[in-house]
Amino acid sequence: MMNEMNFKMPASLNELALNLDNADEKTYLISGGTDLIIKLREKKIYSGTIIDLKGIQELNYIRQIEQTICIGANTTFTEMIHSEILIKNAPCLVQAAEQIGSTQIRNAATIGGNIANAFAGADAIPALIAMGVKVKMMNAKGEFFLKDIDEVVIGSGKNSLHKDEVITEVIAPVLGHGYKSFFGKVGSRERVTIAKLNMAVVVKNNHETGVIEDARVVLGSLGPKAFRSDLVEIELVGKYITDSLQTEFEKALITQIDISIAGRSSRPYKREAVKALSEDAFSNLFGSPAWRCNNEK
Amino acid sequence: MELIINVNDIEYKLDVNPRMRLLDVLRENLGLTGAKEGCGEGECGACTIIMDGLAINSCMVLAHQARGKKIITVEALEQDGEMDRLQEAFINNGAVQCGYCTPGMLMSCKALLMNNPNPTDEEIKIAIEGNLCRCTGYIKIVRAVKEAIQNQ
Ligand code: FES
Ligand code: FES
């Protein structure tokens, strides 16, 4: 028993809770597969218990319940891309899902797995932080609890879950009237973090006054963990949408990069790369003439 | 551990270590060596197969995760001695050079056409984005897929 690999296939959350009892550091949860399989091979793990979450049908859904969107942990990125609910209410999550890996990876990888693995370049995380999502988890007693995405993701491949806890759902608010969202990235698909930068933005624009009332700007790949940039957000809030604001936005992003990765060899590349990203963000969020400000005073 | 798996419409009952990947079982237990191991990390697509109608990397799923699913490998493309129109189009267009990427490439394209019989150029590119080819420069592959669409 000690030297072999066990495999558990719970078909329901109840069964999963039973499987999580006695979970220890040799218990491995698998959903999409991608990350765990690499780990099993790299770390030469030959014994322990693998719990396959993929057979739990009740964790596969995207539902809107009034002002919240609930995404089951087993939902794949391909399923997110095709979800009318997300396309309408959380475009940045769809944009992030579209830019993850390749078709094969999007068909297999799940939102729950992406959060649990929390590696620095995990593309879904910045968009999830910008959306202000909560993560629902279950423990071995079958009890559910909620945490902010920021508390769950520690970064560099670590999460704050205990061994007997599992992510079951992601809960996103429906963004209210006047809100828009964006996700973009530059750099290669390969796992070379040096050549990667991603950003998610959620803004609220007051249609009557033309002023930005709320802004959340999250940058990924500038440290072990994606984070909200206060100094970039401050640059946007209370401003009219103009071309000069775009310049200020870009400058603030460059300042943030200088602060976050001072002295790193990736800094010159990322300073350049962020220019394209900020342009994309601006045209995506404020591109239509109705959004650009005509009544600048 | 017992695994019942459906590959190319045949049901197999196998004894498989839970650590084994679907790719290992296809190649070693079933002798279906069309799917190749390039990187073993989800980057190259040489191991692409179709599971429940979707292209996936067989190096990135455990064999036991494929229980109860319908797997299609490149070996099933040829039916009764007749090549699939995709295979013919690949040959006609010089889309096969060294051939290492070809089985995976064919399965990505097959999955695309199963779900979307009339893809745009952009959709073809997205479908094969996860399949690395060092030889053809992709243009011939896209051309082959377009020919296969026309011949359907
Ligand atoms: S061998 Fe599976 S993606 Fe490269
Ligand atoms: S034909 Fe050689 S890698 Fe594609």
PDB file of N, CA and C in Angstrom, chain A residues 97-157:
ATOM      1  N   ALA A  97      -9.596  33.493 -20.829  1.00  0.00           N
ATOM      2  CA  ALA A  97      -9.729  32.076 -21.171  1.00  0.00           C
ATOM      3  C   ALA A  97      -9.259  31.822 -22.603  1.00  0.00           C
ATOM      4  N   GLU A  98      -9.591  32.752 -23.503  1.00  0.00           N
ATOM      5  CA  GLU A  98      -9.210  32.575 -24.914  1.00  0.00           C
ATOM      6  C   GLU A  98      -7.703  32.577 -25.104  1.00  0.00           C
ATOM      7  N   GLN A  99      -6.997  33.246 -24.201  1.00  0.00           N
ATOM      8  CA  GLN A  99      -5.554  33.408 -24.413  1.00  0.00           C
ATOM      9  C   GLN A  99      -4.718  32.422 -23.605  1.00  0.00           C
ATOM     10  N   ILE A 100      -5.391  31.471 -22.972  1.00  0.00           N
ATOM     11  CA  ILE A 100      -4.654  30.473 -22.198  1.00  0.00           C
ATOM     12  C   ILE A 100      -4.169  29.352 -23.113  1.00  0.00           C
ATOM     13  N   GLY A 101      -2.906  28.994 -22.980  1.00  0.00           N
ATOM     14  CA  GLY A 101      -2.339  27.823 -23.654  1.00  0.00           C
ATOM     15  C   GLY A 101      -2.727  27.676 -25.103  1.00  0.00           C
ATOM     16  N   SER A 102      -3.292  26.519 -25.436  1.00  0.00           N
ATOM     17  CA  SER A 102      -3.668  26.202 -26.800  1.00  0.00           C
ATOM     18  C   SER A 102      -5.051  25.571 -26.742  1.00  0.00           C
ATOM     19  N   THR A 103      -5.611  25.266 -27.901  1.00  0.00           N
ATOM     20  CA  THR A 103      -6.935  24.635 -27.922  1.00  0.00           C
ATOM     21  C   THR A 103      -6.950  23.385 -27.037  1.00  0.00           C
ATOM     22  N   GLN A 104      -5.928  22.537 -27.169  1.00  0.00           N
ATOM     23  CA  GLN A 104      -5.897  21.303 -26.383  1.00  0.00           C
ATOM     24  C   GLN A 104      -5.895  21.594 -24.881  1.00  0.00           C
ATOM     25  N   ILE A 105      -5.144  22.613 -24.493  1.00  0.00           N
ATOM     26  CA  ILE A 105      -5.082  22.945 -23.064  1.00  0.00           C
ATOM     27  C   ILE A 105      -6.400  23.546 -22.594  1.00  0.00           C
ATOM     28  N   ARG A 106      -6.979  24.427 -23.404  1.00  0.00           N
ATOM     29  CA  ARG A 106      -8.267  25.038 -23.017  1.00  0.00           C
ATOM     30  C   ARG A 106      -9.377  23.994 -22.913  1.00  0.00           C
ATOM     31  N   ASN A 107      -9.268  22.931 -23.710  1.00  0.00           N
ATOM     32  CA  ASN A 107     -10.273  21.863 -23.653  1.00  0.00           C
ATOM     33  C   ASN A 107     -10.180  21.042 -22.371  1.00  0.00           C
ATOM     34  N   ALA A 108      -8.999  21.030 -21.756  1.00  0.00           N
ATOM     35  CA  ALA A 108      -8.805  20.186 -20.576  1.00  0.00           C
ATOM     36  C   ALA A 108      -8.709  20.993 -19.282  1.00  0.00           C
ATOM     37  N   ALA A 109      -7.999  22.101 -19.324  1.00  0.00           N
ATOM     38  CA  ALA A 109      -7.703  22.841 -18.089  1.00  0.00           C
ATOM     39  C   ALA A 109      -8.972  23.472 -17.516  1.00  0.00           C
ATOM     40  N   THR A 110      -9.062  23.479 -16.197  1.00  0.00           N
ATOM     41  CA  THR A 110     -10.263  23.993 -15.537  1.00  0.00           C
ATOM     42  C   THR A 110      -9.954  25.248 -14.720  1.00  0.00           C
ATOM     43  N   ILE A 111     -10.993  26.003 -14.449  1.00  0.00           N
ATOM     44  CA  ILE A 111     -10.840  27.234 -13.665  1.00  0.00           C
ATOM     45  C   ILE A 111     -10.363  26.905 -12.245  1.00  0.00           C
ATOM     46  N   GLY A 112     -10.897  25.836 -11.658  1.00  0.00           N
ATOM     47  CA  GLY A 112     -10.485  25.455 -10.305  1.00  0.00           C
ATOM     48  C   GLY A 112      -9.009  25.097 -10.264  1.00  0.00           C
ATOM     49  N   GLY A 113      -8.575  24.322 -11.245  1.00  0.00           N
ATOM     50  CA  GLY A 113      -7.180  23.904 -11.315  1.00  0.00           C
ATOM     51  C   GLY A 113      -6.248  25.078 -11.511  1.00  0.00           C
ATOM     52  N   ASN A 114      -6.665  26.019 -12.340  1.00  0.00           N
ATOM     53  CA  ASN A 114      -5.826  27.179 -12.621  1.00  0.00           C
ATOM     54  C   ASN A 114      -5.600  28.001 -11.351  1.00  0.00           C
ATOM     55  N   ILE A 115      -6.638  28.140 -10.534  1.00  0.00           N
ATOM     56  CA  ILE A 115      -6.498  28.895  -9.277  1.00  0.00           C
ATOM     57  C   ILE A 115      -5.623  28.112  -8.293  1.00  0.00           C
ATOM     58  N   ALA A 116      -5.885  26.813  -8.186  1.00  0.00           N
ATOM     59  CA  ALA A 116      -5.138  26.007  -7.218  1.00  0.00           C
ATOM     60  C   ALA A 116      -3.652  26.003  -7.542  1.00  0.00           C
ATOM     61  N   ASN A 117      -3.312  26.027  -8.828  1.00  0.00           N
ATOM     62  CA  ASN A 117      -1.902  25.964  -9.182  1.00  0.00           C
ATOM     63  C   ASN A 117      -1.192  27.302  -9.134  1.00  0.00           C
ATOM     64  N   ALA A 118      -2.000  28.365  -9.324  1.00  0.00           N
ATOM     65  CA  ALA A 118      -1.539  29.719  -9.020  1.00  0.00           C
ATOM     66  C   ALA A 118      -0.117  30.054  -9.444  1.00  0.00           C
ATOM     67  N   PHE A 119       0.345  29.537 -10.564  1.00  0.00           N
ATOM     68  CA  PHE A 119       1.708  29.912 -10.939  1.00  0.00           C
ATOM     69  C   PHE A 119       1.697  31.340 -11.506  1.00  0.00           C
ATOM     70  N   ALA A 120       2.858  31.971 -11.471  1.00  0.00           N
ATOM     71  CA  ALA A 120       2.924  33.418 -11.701  1.00  0.00           C
ATOM     72  C   ALA A 120       2.274  33.842 -13.018  1.00  0.00           C
ATOM     73  N   GLY A 121       2.400  33.021 -14.032  1.00  0.00           N
ATOM     74  CA  GLY A 121       1.862  33.424 -15.322  1.00  0.00           C
ATOM     75  C   GLY A 121       0.440  32.943 -15.561  1.00  0.00           C
ATOM     76  N   ALA A 122      -0.196  32.352 -14.550  1.00  0.00           N
ATOM     77  CA  ALA A 122      -1.546  31.795 -14.743  1.00  0.00           C
ATOM     78  C   ALA A 122      -2.487  32.897 -15.215  1.00  0.00           C
ATOM     79  N   ASP A 123      -2.915  32.796 -16.455  1.00  0.00           N
ATOM     80  CA  ASP A 123      -3.580  33.921 -17.080  1.00  0.00           C
ATOM     81  C   ASP A 123      -4.936  34.257 -16.504  1.00  0.00           C
ATOM     82  N   ALA A 124      -5.597  33.294 -15.914  1.00  0.00           N
ATOM     83  CA  ALA A 124      -6.945  33.598 -15.430  1.00  0.00           C
ATOM     84  C   ALA A 124      -6.902  34.463 -14.182  1.00  0.00           C
ATOM     85  N   ILE A 125      -5.829  34.390 -13.415  1.00  0.00           N
ATOM     86  CA  ILE A 125      -5.802  35.043 -12.100  1.00  0.00           C
ATOM     87  C   ILE A 125      -5.992  36.568 -12.155  1.00  0.00           C
ATOM     88  N   PRO A 126      -5.235  37.296 -13.011  1.00  0.00           N
ATOM     89  CA  PRO A 126      -5.442  38.749 -13.020  1.00  0.00           C
ATOM     90  C   PRO A 126      -6.896  39.122 -13.309  1.00  0.00           C
ATOM     91  N   ALA A 127      -7.523  38.427 -14.255  1.00  0.00           N
ATOM     92  CA  ALA A 127      -8.913  38.744 -14.591  1.00  0.00           C
ATOM     93  C   ALA A 127      -9.835  38.433 -13.407  1.00  0.00           C
ATOM     94  N   LEU A 128      -9.547  37.358 -12.709  1.00  0.00           N
ATOM     95  CA  LEU A 128     -10.373  36.994 -11.550  1.00  0.00           C
ATOM     96  C   LEU A 128     -10.221  38.022 -10.427  1.00  0.00           C
ATOM     97  N   ILE A 129      -8.999  38.513 -10.243  1.00  0.00           N
ATOM     98  CA  ILE A 129      -8.775  39.530  -9.204  1.00  0.00           C
ATOM     99  C   ILE A 129      -9.488  40.829  -9.594  1.00  0.00           C
ATOM    100  N   ALA A 130      -9.354  41.213 -10.867  1.00  0.00           N
ATOM    101  CA  ALA A 130     -10.002  42.457 -11.312  1.00  0.00           C
ATOM    102  C   ALA A 130     -11.517  42.359 -11.170  1.00  0.00           C
ATOM    103  N   MET A 131     -12.069  41.188 -11.385  1.00  0.00           N
ATOM    104  CA  MET A 131     -13.513  40.992 -11.245  1.00  0.00           C
ATOM    105  C   MET A 131     -13.926  40.943  -9.769  1.00  0.00           C
ATOM    106  N   GLY A 132     -12.960  40.820  -8.878  1.00  0.00           N
ATOM    107  CA  GLY A 132     -13.272  40.741  -7.448  1.00  0.00           C
ATOM    108  C   GLY A 132     -14.006  39.459  -7.081  1.00  0.00           C
ATOM    109  N   VAL A 133     -13.549  38.322  -7.621  1.00  0.00           N
ATOM    110  CA  VAL A 133     -14.289  37.076  -7.373  1.00  0.00           C
ATOM    111  C   VAL A 133     -13.995  36.510  -5.983  1.00  0.00           C
ATOM    112  N   LYS A 134     -14.944  35.708  -5.532  1.00  0.00           N
ATOM    113  CA  LYS A 134     -14.742  34.918  -4.314  1.00  0.00           C
ATOM    114  C   LYS A 134     -14.621  33.459  -4.737  1.00  0.00           C
ATOM    115  N   VAL A 135     -13.875  32.710  -3.931  1.00  0.00           N
ATOM    116  CA  VAL A 135     -13.678  31.303  -4.219  1.00  0.00           C
ATOM    117  C   VAL A 135     -14.378  30.497  -3.136  1.00  0.00           C
ATOM    118  N   LYS A 136     -15.223  29.554  -3.574  1.00  0.00           N
ATOM    119  CA  LYS A 136     -15.912  28.703  -2.603  1.00  0.00           C
ATOM    120  C   LYS A 136     -15.120  27.411  -2.461  1.00  0.00           C
ATOM    121  N   MET A 137     -14.945  26.978  -1.231  1.00  0.00           N
ATOM    122  CA  MET A 137     -14.185  25.758  -0.977  1.00  0.00           C
ATOM    123  C   MET A 137     -14.977  24.828  -0.084  1.00  0.00           C
ATOM    124  N   MET A 138     -14.572  23.553  -0.128  1.00  0.00           N
ATOM    125  CA  MET A 138     -15.219  22.565   0.737  1.00  0.00           C
ATOM    126  C   MET A 138     -14.128  21.818   1.490  1.00  0.00           C
ATOM    127  N   ASN A 139     -14.408  21.451   2.748  1.00  0.00           N
ATOM    128  CA  ASN A 139     -13.436  20.650   3.490  1.00  0.00           C
ATOM    129  C   ASN A 139     -13.935  19.207   3.653  1.00  0.00           C
ATOM    130  N   ALA A 140     -13.151  18.410   4.346  1.00  0.00           N
ATOM    131  CA  ALA A 140     -13.474  16.985   4.469  1.00  0.00           C
ATOM    132  C   ALA A 140     -14.770  16.733   5.231  1.00  0.00           C
ATOM    133  N   LYS A 141     -15.199  17.725   6.016  1.00  0.00           N
ATOM    134  CA  LYS A 141     -16.473  17.567   6.729  1.00  0.00           C
ATOM    135  C   LYS A 141     -17.654  17.907   5.836  1.00  0.00           C
ATOM    136  N   GLY A 142     -17.355  18.337   4.622  1.00  0.00           N
ATOM    137  CA  GLY A 142     -18.429  18.709   3.711  1.00  0.00           C
ATOM    138  C   GLY A 142     -18.930  20.121   3.981  1.00  0.00           C
ATOM    139  N   GLU A 143     -18.142  20.900   4.759  1.00  0.00           N
ATOM    140  CA  GLU A 143     -18.533  22.293   5.038  1.00  0.00           C
ATOM    141  C   GLU A 143     -17.994  23.202   3.935  1.00  0.00           C
ATOM    142  N   PHE A 144     -18.799  24.202   3.574  1.00  0.00           N
ATOM    143  CA  PHE A 144     -18.380  25.149   2.544  1.00  0.00           C
ATOM    144  C   PHE A 144     -17.978  26.474   3.176  1.00  0.00           C
ATOM    145  N   PHE A 145     -17.014  27.145   2.575  1.00  0.00           N
ATOM    146  CA  PHE A 145     -16.650  28.486   3.033  1.00  0.00           C
ATOM    147  C   PHE A 145     -16.102  29.278   1.865  1.00  0.00           C
ATOM    148  N   LEU A 146     -16.102  30.615   2.034  1.00  0.00           N
ATOM    149  CA  LEU A 146     -15.713  31.526   0.950  1.00  0.00           C
ATOM    150  C   LEU A 146     -14.460  32.298   1.324  1.00  0.00           C
ATOM    151  N   LYS A 147     -13.624  32.563   0.313  1.00  0.00           N
ATOM    152  CA  LYS A 147     -12.486  33.451   0.524  1.00  0.00           C
ATOM    153  C   LYS A 147     -12.317  34.329  -0.708  1.00  0.00           C
ATOM    154  N   ASP A 148     -11.699  35.494  -0.517  1.00  0.00           N
ATOM    155  CA  ASP A 148     -11.348  36.311  -1.672  1.00  0.00           C
ATOM    156  C   ASP A 148     -10.284  35.583  -2.477  1.00  0.00           C
ATOM    157  N   ILE A 149     -10.325  35.771  -3.786  1.00  0.00           N
ATOM    158  CA  ILE A 149      -9.330  35.132  -4.650  1.00  0.00           C
ATOM    159  C   ILE A 149      -7.911  35.467  -4.175  1.00  0.00           C
ATOM    160  N   ASP A 150      -7.738  36.697  -3.711  1.00  0.00           N
ATOM    161  CA  ASP A 150      -6.432  37.147  -3.257  1.00  0.00           C
ATOM    162  C   ASP A 150      -5.907  36.356  -2.058  1.00  0.00           C
ATOM    163  N   GLU A 151      -6.824  35.854  -1.231  1.00  0.00           N
ATOM    164  CA  GLU A 151      -6.394  35.066  -0.072  1.00  0.00           C
ATOM    165  C   GLU A 151      -6.075  33.626  -0.474  1.00  0.00           C
ATOM    166  N   VAL A 152      -6.675  33.180  -1.563  1.00  0.00           N
ATOM    167  CA  VAL A 152      -6.481  31.783  -1.987  1.00  0.00           C
ATOM    168  C   VAL A 152      -5.159  31.611  -2.727  1.00  0.00           C
ATOM    169  N   VAL A 153      -4.874  32.601  -3.574  1.00  0.00           N
ATOM    170  CA  VAL A 153      -3.654  32.518  -4.379  1.00  0.00           C
ATOM    171  C   VAL A 153      -2.499  33.110  -3.595  1.00  0.00           C
ATOM    172  N   ILE A 154      -1.485  32.311  -3.322  1.00  0.00           N
ATOM    173  CA  ILE A 154      -0.306  32.836  -2.649  1.00  0.00           C
ATOM    174  C   ILE A 154       0.731  33.246  -3.690  1.00  0.00           C
ATOM    175  N   GLY A 155       0.726  32.514  -4.796  1.00  0.00           N
ATOM    176  CA  GLY A 155       1.670  32.832  -5.869  1.00  0.00           C
ATOM    177  C   GLY A 155       2.762  31.801  -5.965  1.00  0.00           C
ATOM    178  N   SER A 156       3.533  31.870  -7.071  1.00  0.00           N
ATOM    179  CA  SER A 156       4.599  30.898  -7.334  1.00  0.00           C
ATOM    180  C   SER A 156       4.120  29.465  -7.156  1.00  0.00           C
ATOM    181  N   GLY A 157       2.956  29.166  -7.643  1.00  0.00           N
ATOM    182  CA  GLY A 157       2.467  27.794  -7.607  1.00  0.00           C
ATOM    183  C   GLY A 157       1.859  27.363  -6.283  1.00  0.00           C
TER     184      GLY A 157
END
